Short mmCIF file of C-alpha atoms and ligand atoms in Angstrom, two decimals:
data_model
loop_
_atom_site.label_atom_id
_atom_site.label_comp_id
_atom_site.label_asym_id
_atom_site.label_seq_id
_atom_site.Cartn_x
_atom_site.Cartn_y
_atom_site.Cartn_z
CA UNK E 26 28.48 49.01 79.41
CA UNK E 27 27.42 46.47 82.25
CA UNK E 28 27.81 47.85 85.86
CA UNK E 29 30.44 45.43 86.66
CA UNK E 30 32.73 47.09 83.68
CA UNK E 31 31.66 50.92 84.63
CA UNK E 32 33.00 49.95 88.03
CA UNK E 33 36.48 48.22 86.97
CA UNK E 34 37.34 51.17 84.52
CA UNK E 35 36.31 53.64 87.28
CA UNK E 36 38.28 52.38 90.14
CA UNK E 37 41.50 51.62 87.50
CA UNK E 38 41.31 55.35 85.82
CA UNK E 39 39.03 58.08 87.95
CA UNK E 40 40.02 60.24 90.84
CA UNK E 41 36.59 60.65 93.02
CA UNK E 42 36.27 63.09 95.73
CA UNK E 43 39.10 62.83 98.12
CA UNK E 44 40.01 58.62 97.29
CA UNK E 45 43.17 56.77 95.62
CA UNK E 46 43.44 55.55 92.49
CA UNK E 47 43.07 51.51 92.39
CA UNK E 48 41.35 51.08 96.03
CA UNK E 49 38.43 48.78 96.55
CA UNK E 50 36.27 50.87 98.13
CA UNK E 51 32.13 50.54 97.63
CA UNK E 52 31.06 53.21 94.63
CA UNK E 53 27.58 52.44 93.40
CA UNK E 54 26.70 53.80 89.37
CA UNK E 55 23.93 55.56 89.19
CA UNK E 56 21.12 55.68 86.19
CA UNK E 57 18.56 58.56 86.80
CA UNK E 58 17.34 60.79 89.51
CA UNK E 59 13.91 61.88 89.47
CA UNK E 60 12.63 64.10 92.86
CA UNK E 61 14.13 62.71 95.83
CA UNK E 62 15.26 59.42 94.41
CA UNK E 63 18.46 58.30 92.98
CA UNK E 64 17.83 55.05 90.78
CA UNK E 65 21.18 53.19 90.87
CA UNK E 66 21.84 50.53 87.58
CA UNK E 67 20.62 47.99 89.82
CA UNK E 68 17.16 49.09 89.81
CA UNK E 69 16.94 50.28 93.47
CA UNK E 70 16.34 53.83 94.28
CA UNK E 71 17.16 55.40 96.98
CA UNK E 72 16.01 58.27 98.98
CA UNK E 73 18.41 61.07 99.05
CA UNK E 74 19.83 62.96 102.25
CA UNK E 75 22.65 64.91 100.76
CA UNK E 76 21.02 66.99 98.12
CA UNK E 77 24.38 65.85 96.49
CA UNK E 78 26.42 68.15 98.70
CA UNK E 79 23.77 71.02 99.67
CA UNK E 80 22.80 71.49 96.08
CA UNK E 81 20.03 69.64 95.01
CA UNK E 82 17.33 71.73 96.72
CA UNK E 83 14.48 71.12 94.29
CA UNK E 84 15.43 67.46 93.42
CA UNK E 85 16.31 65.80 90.32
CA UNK E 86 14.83 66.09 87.16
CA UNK E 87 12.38 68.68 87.69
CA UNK E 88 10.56 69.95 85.18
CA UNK E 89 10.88 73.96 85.27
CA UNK E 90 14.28 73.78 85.64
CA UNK E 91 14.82 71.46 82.64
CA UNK E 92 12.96 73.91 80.81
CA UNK E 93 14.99 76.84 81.95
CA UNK E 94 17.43 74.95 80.58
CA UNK E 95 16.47 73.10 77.06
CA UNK E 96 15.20 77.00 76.36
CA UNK E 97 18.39 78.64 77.16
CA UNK E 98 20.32 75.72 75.01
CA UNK E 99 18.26 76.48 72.32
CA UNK E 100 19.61 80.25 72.26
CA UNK E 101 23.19 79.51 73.66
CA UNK E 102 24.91 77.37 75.48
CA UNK E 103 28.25 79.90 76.56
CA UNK E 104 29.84 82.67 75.20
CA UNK E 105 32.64 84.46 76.49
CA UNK E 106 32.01 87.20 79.07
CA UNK E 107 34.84 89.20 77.95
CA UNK E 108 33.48 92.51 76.18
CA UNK E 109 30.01 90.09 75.67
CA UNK E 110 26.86 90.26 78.17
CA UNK E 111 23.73 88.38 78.50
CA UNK E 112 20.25 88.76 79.85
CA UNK E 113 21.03 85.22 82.45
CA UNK E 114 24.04 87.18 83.75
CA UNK E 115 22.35 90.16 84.50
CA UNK E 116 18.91 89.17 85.63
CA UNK E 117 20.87 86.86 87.59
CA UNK E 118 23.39 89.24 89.45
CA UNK E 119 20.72 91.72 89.81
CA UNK E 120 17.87 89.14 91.37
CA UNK E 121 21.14 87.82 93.75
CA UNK E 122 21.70 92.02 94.94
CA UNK E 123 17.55 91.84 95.87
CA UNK E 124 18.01 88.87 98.07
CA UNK E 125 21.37 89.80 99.81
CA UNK E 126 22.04 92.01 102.65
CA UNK E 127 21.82 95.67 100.59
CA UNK E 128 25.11 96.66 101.08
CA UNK E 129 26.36 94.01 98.46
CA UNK E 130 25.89 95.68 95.05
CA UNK E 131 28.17 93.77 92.66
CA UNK E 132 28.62 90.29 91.77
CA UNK E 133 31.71 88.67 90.09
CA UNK E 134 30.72 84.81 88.73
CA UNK E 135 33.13 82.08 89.37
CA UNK E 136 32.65 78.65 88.32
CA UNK E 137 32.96 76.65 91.28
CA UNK E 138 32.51 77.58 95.17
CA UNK E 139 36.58 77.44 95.69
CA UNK E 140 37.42 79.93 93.32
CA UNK E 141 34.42 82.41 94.56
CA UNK E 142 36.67 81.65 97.76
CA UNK E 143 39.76 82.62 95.57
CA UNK E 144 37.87 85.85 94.36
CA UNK E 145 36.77 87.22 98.02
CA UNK E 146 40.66 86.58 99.13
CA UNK E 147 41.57 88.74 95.79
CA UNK E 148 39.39 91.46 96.49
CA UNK E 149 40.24 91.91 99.90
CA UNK E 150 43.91 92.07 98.93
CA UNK E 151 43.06 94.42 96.24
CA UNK E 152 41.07 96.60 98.05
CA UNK E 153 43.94 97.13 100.86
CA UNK E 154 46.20 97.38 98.51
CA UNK E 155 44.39 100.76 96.78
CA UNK E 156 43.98 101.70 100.49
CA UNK E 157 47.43 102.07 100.49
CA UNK E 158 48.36 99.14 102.88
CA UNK E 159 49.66 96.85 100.87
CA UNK E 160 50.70 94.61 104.04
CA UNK E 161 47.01 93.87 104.61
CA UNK E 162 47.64 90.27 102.79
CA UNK E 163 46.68 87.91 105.25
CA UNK E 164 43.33 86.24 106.76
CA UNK E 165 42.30 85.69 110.38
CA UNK E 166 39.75 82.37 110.02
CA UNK E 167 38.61 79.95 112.49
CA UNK E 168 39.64 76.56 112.93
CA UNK E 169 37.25 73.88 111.81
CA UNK E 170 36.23 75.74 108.59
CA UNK E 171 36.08 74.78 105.32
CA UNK E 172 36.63 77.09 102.18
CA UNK E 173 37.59 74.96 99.25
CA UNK E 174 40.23 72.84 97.85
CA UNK E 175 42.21 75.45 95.59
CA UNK E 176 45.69 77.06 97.30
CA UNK E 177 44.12 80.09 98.65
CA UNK E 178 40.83 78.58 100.06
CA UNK E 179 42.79 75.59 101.43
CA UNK E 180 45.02 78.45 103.71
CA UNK E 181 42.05 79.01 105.72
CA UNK E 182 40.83 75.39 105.85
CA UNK E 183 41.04 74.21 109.30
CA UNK E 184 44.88 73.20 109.78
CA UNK E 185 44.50 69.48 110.61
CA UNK E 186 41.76 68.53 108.09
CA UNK E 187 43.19 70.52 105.74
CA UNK E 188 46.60 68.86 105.82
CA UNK E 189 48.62 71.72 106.21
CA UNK E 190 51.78 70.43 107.23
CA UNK E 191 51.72 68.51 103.75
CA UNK E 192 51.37 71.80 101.89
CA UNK E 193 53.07 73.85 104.30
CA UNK E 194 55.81 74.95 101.98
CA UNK E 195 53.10 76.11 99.16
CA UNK E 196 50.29 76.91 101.54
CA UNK E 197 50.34 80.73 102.60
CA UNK E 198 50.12 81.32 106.43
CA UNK E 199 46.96 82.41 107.87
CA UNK E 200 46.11 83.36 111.83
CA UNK E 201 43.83 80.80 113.38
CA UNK E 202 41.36 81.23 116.21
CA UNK E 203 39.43 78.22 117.47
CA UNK E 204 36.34 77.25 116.22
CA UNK E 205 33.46 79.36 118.20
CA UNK E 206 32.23 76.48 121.71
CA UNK E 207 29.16 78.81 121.62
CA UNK E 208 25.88 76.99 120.38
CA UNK E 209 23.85 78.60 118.13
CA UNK E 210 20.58 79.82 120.45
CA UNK E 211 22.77 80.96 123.12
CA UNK E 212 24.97 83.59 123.79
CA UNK E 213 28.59 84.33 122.57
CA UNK E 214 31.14 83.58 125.69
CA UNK E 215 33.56 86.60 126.29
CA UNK E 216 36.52 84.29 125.85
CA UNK E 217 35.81 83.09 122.59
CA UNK E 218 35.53 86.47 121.16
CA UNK E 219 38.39 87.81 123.66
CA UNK E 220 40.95 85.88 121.66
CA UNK E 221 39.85 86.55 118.46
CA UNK E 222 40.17 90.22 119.70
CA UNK E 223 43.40 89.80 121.05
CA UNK E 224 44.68 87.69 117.58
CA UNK E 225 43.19 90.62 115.32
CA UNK E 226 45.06 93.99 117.30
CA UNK E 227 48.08 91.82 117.34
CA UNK E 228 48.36 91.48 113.68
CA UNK E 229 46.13 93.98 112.47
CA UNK E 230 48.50 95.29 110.45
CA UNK E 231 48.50 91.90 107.94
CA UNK E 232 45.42 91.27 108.26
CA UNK E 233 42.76 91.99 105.08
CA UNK E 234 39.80 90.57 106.64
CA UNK E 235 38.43 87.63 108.52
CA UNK E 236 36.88 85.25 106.58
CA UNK E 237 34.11 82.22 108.06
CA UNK E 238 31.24 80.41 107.73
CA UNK E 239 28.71 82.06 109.14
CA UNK E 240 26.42 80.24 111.84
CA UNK E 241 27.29 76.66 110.49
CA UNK E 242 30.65 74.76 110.25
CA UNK E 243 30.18 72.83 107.63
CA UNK E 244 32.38 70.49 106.50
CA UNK E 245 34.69 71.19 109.30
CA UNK E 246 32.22 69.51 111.58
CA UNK E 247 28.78 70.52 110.87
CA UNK E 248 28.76 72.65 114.36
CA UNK E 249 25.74 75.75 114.66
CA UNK E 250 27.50 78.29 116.83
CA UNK E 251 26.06 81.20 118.23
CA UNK E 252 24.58 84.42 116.26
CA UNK E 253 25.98 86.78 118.85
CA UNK E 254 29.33 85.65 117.84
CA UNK E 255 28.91 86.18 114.99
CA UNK E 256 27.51 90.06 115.91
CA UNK E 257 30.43 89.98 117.64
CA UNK E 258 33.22 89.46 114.82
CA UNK E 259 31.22 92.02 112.52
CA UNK E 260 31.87 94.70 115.21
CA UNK E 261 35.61 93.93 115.70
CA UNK E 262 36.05 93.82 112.09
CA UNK E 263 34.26 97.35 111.76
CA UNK E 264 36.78 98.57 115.12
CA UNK E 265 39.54 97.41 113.72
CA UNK E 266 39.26 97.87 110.14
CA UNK E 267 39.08 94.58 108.63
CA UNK E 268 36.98 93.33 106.46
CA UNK E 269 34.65 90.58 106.94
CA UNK E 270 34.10 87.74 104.38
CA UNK E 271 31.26 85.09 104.77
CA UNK E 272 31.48 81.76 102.72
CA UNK E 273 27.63 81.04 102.28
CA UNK E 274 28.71 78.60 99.64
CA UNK E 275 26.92 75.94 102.01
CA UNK E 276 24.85 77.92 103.96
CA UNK E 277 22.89 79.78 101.53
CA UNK E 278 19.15 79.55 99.97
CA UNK E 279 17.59 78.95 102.61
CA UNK E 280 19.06 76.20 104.43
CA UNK E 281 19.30 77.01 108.16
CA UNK E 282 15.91 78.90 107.36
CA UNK E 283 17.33 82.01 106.90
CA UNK E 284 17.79 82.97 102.63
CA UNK E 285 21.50 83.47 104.42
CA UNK E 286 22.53 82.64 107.58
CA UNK E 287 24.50 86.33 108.29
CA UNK E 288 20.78 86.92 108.67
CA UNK E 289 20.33 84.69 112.24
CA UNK E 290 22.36 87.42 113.04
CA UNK E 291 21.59 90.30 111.20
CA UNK E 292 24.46 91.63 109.90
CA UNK E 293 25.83 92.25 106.31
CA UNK E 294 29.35 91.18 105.63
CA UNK E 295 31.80 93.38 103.48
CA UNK E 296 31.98 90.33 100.63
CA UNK E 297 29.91 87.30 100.50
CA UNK E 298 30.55 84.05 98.46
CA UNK E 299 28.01 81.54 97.45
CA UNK E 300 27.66 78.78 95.30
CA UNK E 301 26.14 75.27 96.04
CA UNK E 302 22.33 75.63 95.85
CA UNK E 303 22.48 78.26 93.47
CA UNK E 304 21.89 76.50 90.28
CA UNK E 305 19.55 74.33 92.40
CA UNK E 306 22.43 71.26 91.78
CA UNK E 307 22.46 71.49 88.10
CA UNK E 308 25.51 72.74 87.06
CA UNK E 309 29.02 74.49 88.78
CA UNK E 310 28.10 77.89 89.51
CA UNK E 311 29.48 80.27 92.32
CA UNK E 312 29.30 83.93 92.88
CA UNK E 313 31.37 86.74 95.23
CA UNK E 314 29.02 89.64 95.89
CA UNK E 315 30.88 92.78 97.35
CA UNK E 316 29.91 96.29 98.31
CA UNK E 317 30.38 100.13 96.50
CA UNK E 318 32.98 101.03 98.58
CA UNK E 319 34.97 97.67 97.97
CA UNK E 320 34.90 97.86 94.14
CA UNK E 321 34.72 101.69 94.06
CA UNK E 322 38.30 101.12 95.57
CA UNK E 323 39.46 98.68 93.70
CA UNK E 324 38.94 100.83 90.81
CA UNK E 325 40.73 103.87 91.88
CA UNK E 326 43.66 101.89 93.07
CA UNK E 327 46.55 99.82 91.37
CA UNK E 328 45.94 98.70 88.46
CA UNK E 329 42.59 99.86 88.42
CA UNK E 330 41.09 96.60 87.36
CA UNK E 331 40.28 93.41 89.18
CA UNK E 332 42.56 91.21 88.38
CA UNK E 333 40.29 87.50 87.84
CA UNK E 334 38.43 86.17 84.53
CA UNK E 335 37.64 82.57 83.88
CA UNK E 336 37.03 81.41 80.95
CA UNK E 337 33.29 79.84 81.68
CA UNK E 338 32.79 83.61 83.58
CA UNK E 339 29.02 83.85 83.78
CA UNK E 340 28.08 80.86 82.09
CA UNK E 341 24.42 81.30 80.07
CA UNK E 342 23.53 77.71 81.03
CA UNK E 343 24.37 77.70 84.93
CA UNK E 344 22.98 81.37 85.06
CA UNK E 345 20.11 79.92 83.28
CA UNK E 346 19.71 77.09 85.72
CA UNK E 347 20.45 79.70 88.66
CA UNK E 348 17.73 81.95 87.70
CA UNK E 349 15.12 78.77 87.34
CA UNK E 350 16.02 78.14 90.86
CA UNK E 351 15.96 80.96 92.42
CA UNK E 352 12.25 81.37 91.13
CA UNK E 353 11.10 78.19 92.36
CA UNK E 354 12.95 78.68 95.99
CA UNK E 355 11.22 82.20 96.13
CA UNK E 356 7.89 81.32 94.50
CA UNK E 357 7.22 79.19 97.53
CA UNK E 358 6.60 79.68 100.84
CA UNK E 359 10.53 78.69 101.74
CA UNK E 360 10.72 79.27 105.47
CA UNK E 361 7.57 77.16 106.25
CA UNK E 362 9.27 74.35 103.88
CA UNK E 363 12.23 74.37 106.02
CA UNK E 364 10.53 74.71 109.53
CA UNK E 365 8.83 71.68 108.71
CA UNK E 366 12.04 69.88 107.59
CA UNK E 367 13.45 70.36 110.72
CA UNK E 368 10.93 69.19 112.53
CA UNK E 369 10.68 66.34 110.88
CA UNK E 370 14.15 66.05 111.03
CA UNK E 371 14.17 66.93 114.88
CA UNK E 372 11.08 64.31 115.21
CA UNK E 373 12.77 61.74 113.43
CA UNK E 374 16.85 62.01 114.53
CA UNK E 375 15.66 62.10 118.12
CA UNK E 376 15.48 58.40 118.82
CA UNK E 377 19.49 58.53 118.02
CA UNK E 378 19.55 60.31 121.50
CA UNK E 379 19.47 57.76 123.40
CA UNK E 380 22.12 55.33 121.78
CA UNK E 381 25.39 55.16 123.45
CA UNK E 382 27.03 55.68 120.53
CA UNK E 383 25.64 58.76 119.75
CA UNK E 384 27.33 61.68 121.46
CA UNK E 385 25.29 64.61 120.14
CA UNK E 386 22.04 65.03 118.16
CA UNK E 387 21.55 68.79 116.49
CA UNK E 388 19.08 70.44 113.97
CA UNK E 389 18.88 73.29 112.51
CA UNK E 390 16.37 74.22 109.57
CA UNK E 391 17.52 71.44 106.54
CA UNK E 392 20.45 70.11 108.24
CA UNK E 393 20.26 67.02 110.64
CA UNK E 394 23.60 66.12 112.35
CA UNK E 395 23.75 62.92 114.36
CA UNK E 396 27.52 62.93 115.67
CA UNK E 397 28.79 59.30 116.99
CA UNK E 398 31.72 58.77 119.59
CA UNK E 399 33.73 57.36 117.26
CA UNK E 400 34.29 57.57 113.51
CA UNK E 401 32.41 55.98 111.37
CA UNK E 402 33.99 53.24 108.60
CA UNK E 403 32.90 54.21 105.60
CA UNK E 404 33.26 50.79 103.81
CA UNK E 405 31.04 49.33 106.40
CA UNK E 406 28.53 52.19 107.05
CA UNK E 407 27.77 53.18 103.11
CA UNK E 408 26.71 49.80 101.95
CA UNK E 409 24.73 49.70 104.61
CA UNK E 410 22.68 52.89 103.72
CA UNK E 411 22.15 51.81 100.34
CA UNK E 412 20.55 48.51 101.51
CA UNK E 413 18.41 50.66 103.70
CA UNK E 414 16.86 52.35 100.78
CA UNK E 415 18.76 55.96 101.61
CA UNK E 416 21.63 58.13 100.53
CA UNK E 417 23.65 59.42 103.22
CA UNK E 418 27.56 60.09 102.99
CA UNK E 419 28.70 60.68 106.70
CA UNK E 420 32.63 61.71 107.21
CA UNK E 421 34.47 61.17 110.43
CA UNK E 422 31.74 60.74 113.33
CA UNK E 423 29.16 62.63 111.39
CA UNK E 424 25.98 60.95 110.09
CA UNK E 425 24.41 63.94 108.70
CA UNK E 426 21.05 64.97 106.40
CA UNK E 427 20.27 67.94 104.08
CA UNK E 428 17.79 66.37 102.05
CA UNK E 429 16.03 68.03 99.15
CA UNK E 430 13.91 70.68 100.22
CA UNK E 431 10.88 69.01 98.32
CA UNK E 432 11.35 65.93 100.22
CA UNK E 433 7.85 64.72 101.86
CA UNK E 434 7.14 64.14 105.63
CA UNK E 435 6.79 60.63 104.67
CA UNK E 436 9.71 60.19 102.81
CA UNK E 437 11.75 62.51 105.50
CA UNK E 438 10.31 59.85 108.28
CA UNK E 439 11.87 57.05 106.13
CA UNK E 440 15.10 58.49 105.97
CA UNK E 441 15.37 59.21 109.54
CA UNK E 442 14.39 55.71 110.38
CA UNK E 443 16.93 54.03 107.87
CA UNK E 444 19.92 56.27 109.65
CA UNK E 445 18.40 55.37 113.29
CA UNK E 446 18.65 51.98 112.18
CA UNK E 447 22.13 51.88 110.71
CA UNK E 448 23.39 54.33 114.05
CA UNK E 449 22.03 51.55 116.35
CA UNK E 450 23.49 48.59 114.10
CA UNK E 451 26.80 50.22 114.11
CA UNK E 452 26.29 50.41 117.97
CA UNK E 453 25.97 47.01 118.82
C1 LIG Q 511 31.71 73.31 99.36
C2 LIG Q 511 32.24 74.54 99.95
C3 LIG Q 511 33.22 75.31 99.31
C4 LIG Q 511 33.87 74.87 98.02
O1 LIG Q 511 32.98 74.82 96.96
P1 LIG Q 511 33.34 73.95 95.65
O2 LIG Q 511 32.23 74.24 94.71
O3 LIG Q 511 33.38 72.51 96.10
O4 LIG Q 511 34.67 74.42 95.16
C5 LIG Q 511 33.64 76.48 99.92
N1 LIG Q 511 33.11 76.88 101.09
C6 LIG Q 511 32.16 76.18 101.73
C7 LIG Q 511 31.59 76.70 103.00
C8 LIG Q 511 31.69 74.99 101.20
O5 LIG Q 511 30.76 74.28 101.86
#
């Protein structure tokens, strides 16, 4: 099939992220990746900055994790995790207790970063429920967040970007507090944390737990708010008997330099969900780690089970893939990797400072944010990446990196430039 055929039967029959069916809108086919690179049907190849969507960490292509793989294939691909185990499931959940905060003792495997959402909101319902206070249904979240795309993870999106009003009559009510105005370095104001206080006693009685991001916003605006916040919510939620959920999905493995970022502020949440990075980009994999006491209780309650169990549970492949990863992330001296990725990043996004477009330029460890005054049009902004030689997907007035952690100061240096360069074209 020639390119110009891929792209008429894509745009006439497949959904892509978050698009309409039948729009002209610029989609470029890809052939290969290999390291950094994506090599597009055209020939050109292109330096990536999005670790397509935080995953990517090791690049494309590379060789121990294809290995992982092809050996795993050539035992078995899947088998069903119902009353069947495997040695990648349990190496896996056991090498993902070691690197978490030691209170989490038990993993459940989802298959994508929504439903390990899905899972955390489960078990917290559960695990009121065998508590004997059943109306401890609801979750206290921040606005600005981002949690998924399924029903329940979509209740504690942010309320605007996640289009509540269109779903209102499906979408479950949540409590909202806004997003943290703390930066991350500084300290927690009182007020911030004095209304979340005030939201939580008021409806303590509904609420199962709080859930966030911890340290980093993501796709709700790529904001780095302040660990003492975040020390802050883990007390409340201990005062007031609540539990406390972080979504690493994005966070976690390393990027913000920390293997998770509860760790900028050293605390251990009550359930954790990640998913992203941990198959190092090679296949859908997510995971909800949870504590003794939370699954102890679960058990002894109503109906005594946990009530989830997809049908690609624990994949052997993706576990596979996760394991290969994890080795390769460890196996290296991570947290110098990343401290020189942001500096480069720092070194290289700091030019954008000075535009007048630019209202904001922030780093922190693998993630470069250079936020414009105005929203960016995507038809006029992508194209212009590509001819730059770089992949970079901004949303809204975010121009953002999280390149591949095995991207080279050279190749980091190039990237920065091309995104200075298309910033200050877009300025003019
Ligand atoms: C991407 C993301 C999700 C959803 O993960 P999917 O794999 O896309 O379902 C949930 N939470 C956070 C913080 C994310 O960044």
């Amino acid at each position: 099939m020639d390119a110009q055929q891929l792209l008429a039967l894509d745009n006439a029959h497949v959904w892509h992220p978050y698009s309409a069916i039948g729009v002209a809108q610029s989609i470029f086919p890809v052939a290969s990746a290999n390291g950094v690179y994506l090599k597009l049907v055209d020939g050109r190849e292109l330096i990536d900055g999005m670790s397509s969507w935080w995953s990517a960490i090791h690049g494309y292509n590379h060789p121990e994790m294809n290995r992982a793989l092809q050996a795993q294939i050539e035992k078995m691909s899947h088998v069903m995790f119902g009353g069947l185990t495997h040695e990648p499931a349990v190496m896996l959940a056991s090498r993902l207790i070691e690197l978490t905060p030691v209170p989490l003792q038990t993993v459940f495997f989802a298959d994508s970063g929504s439903v390990a959402v899905e899972v955390a909101m489960k078990m917290a319902i559960q695990y009121w429920h065998a508590k004997g206070s059943p109306a401890k249904q609801r979750f206290l979240t921040l606005r600005n967040g981002y949690h998924g795309d399924t029903f329940g993870a979509m209740s504690v999106c942010d309320p605007v970007s996640g289009m509540h009003s269109l779903f209102s009559d499906v979408l479950t009510e949540q409590y909202f507090v806004d997003a943290p105005a703390c930066q991350f370095g500084g300290m927690s104001g009182d007020e911030g944390i004095a209304r979340l206080k005030q939201r939580l006693e008021r409806h303590v009685d509904n609420i199962a737990a709080i859930i966030l991001e911890p340290i980093v916003q993501a796709t709700g605006g790529m904001s780095f708010y302040s660990a003492d916040y975040l020390r802050r919510v883990r007390t409340l939620c201990d005062e007031h008997e609540v539990l406390l959920i972080c979504d690493e999905i994005a966070t976690g493995f390393g990027r913000t330099g920390k293997m998770f970022a509860c760790e900028h502020a050293d605390i251990s949440p009550d359930i954790m969900c990640v998913g992203k990075a941990l198959t190092g980009g090679y296949l859908s994999l997510a995971a909800t780690l949870t504590t003794e006491n939370i699954s102890a209780t679960i058990r002894e309650g109503e109906p005594g089970l946990f009530m989830h169990g997809p049908t690609f549970m624990a994949n052997p492949l993706a576990c596979s893939a996760a394991l290969a990863s994890l080795k390769l992330l460890t196996d290296s001296n991570w947290p110098l990797n990343i401290a020189r990725i942001e500096a480069g990043l720092e070194k290289g996004l700091s030019p954008c400072r000075a535009l007048s477009v630019v209202a904001n330029v922030r780093v922190l460890g693998g993630i470069g944010v250079v936020e414009l005054n105005h929203r960016v049009d995507m038809e006029v902004v992508q194209p212009l990446f590509v001819e730059q030689g770089v992949w970079v997907r901004p949303f809204g007035k975010l121009v953002y990196l999280m390149p591949p952690y095995v991207i080279s100061d050279h190749e980091l240096a190039e990237l920065t430039a091309a995104v200075g360069r298309v910033v200050e074209s877009v300025s003019a």
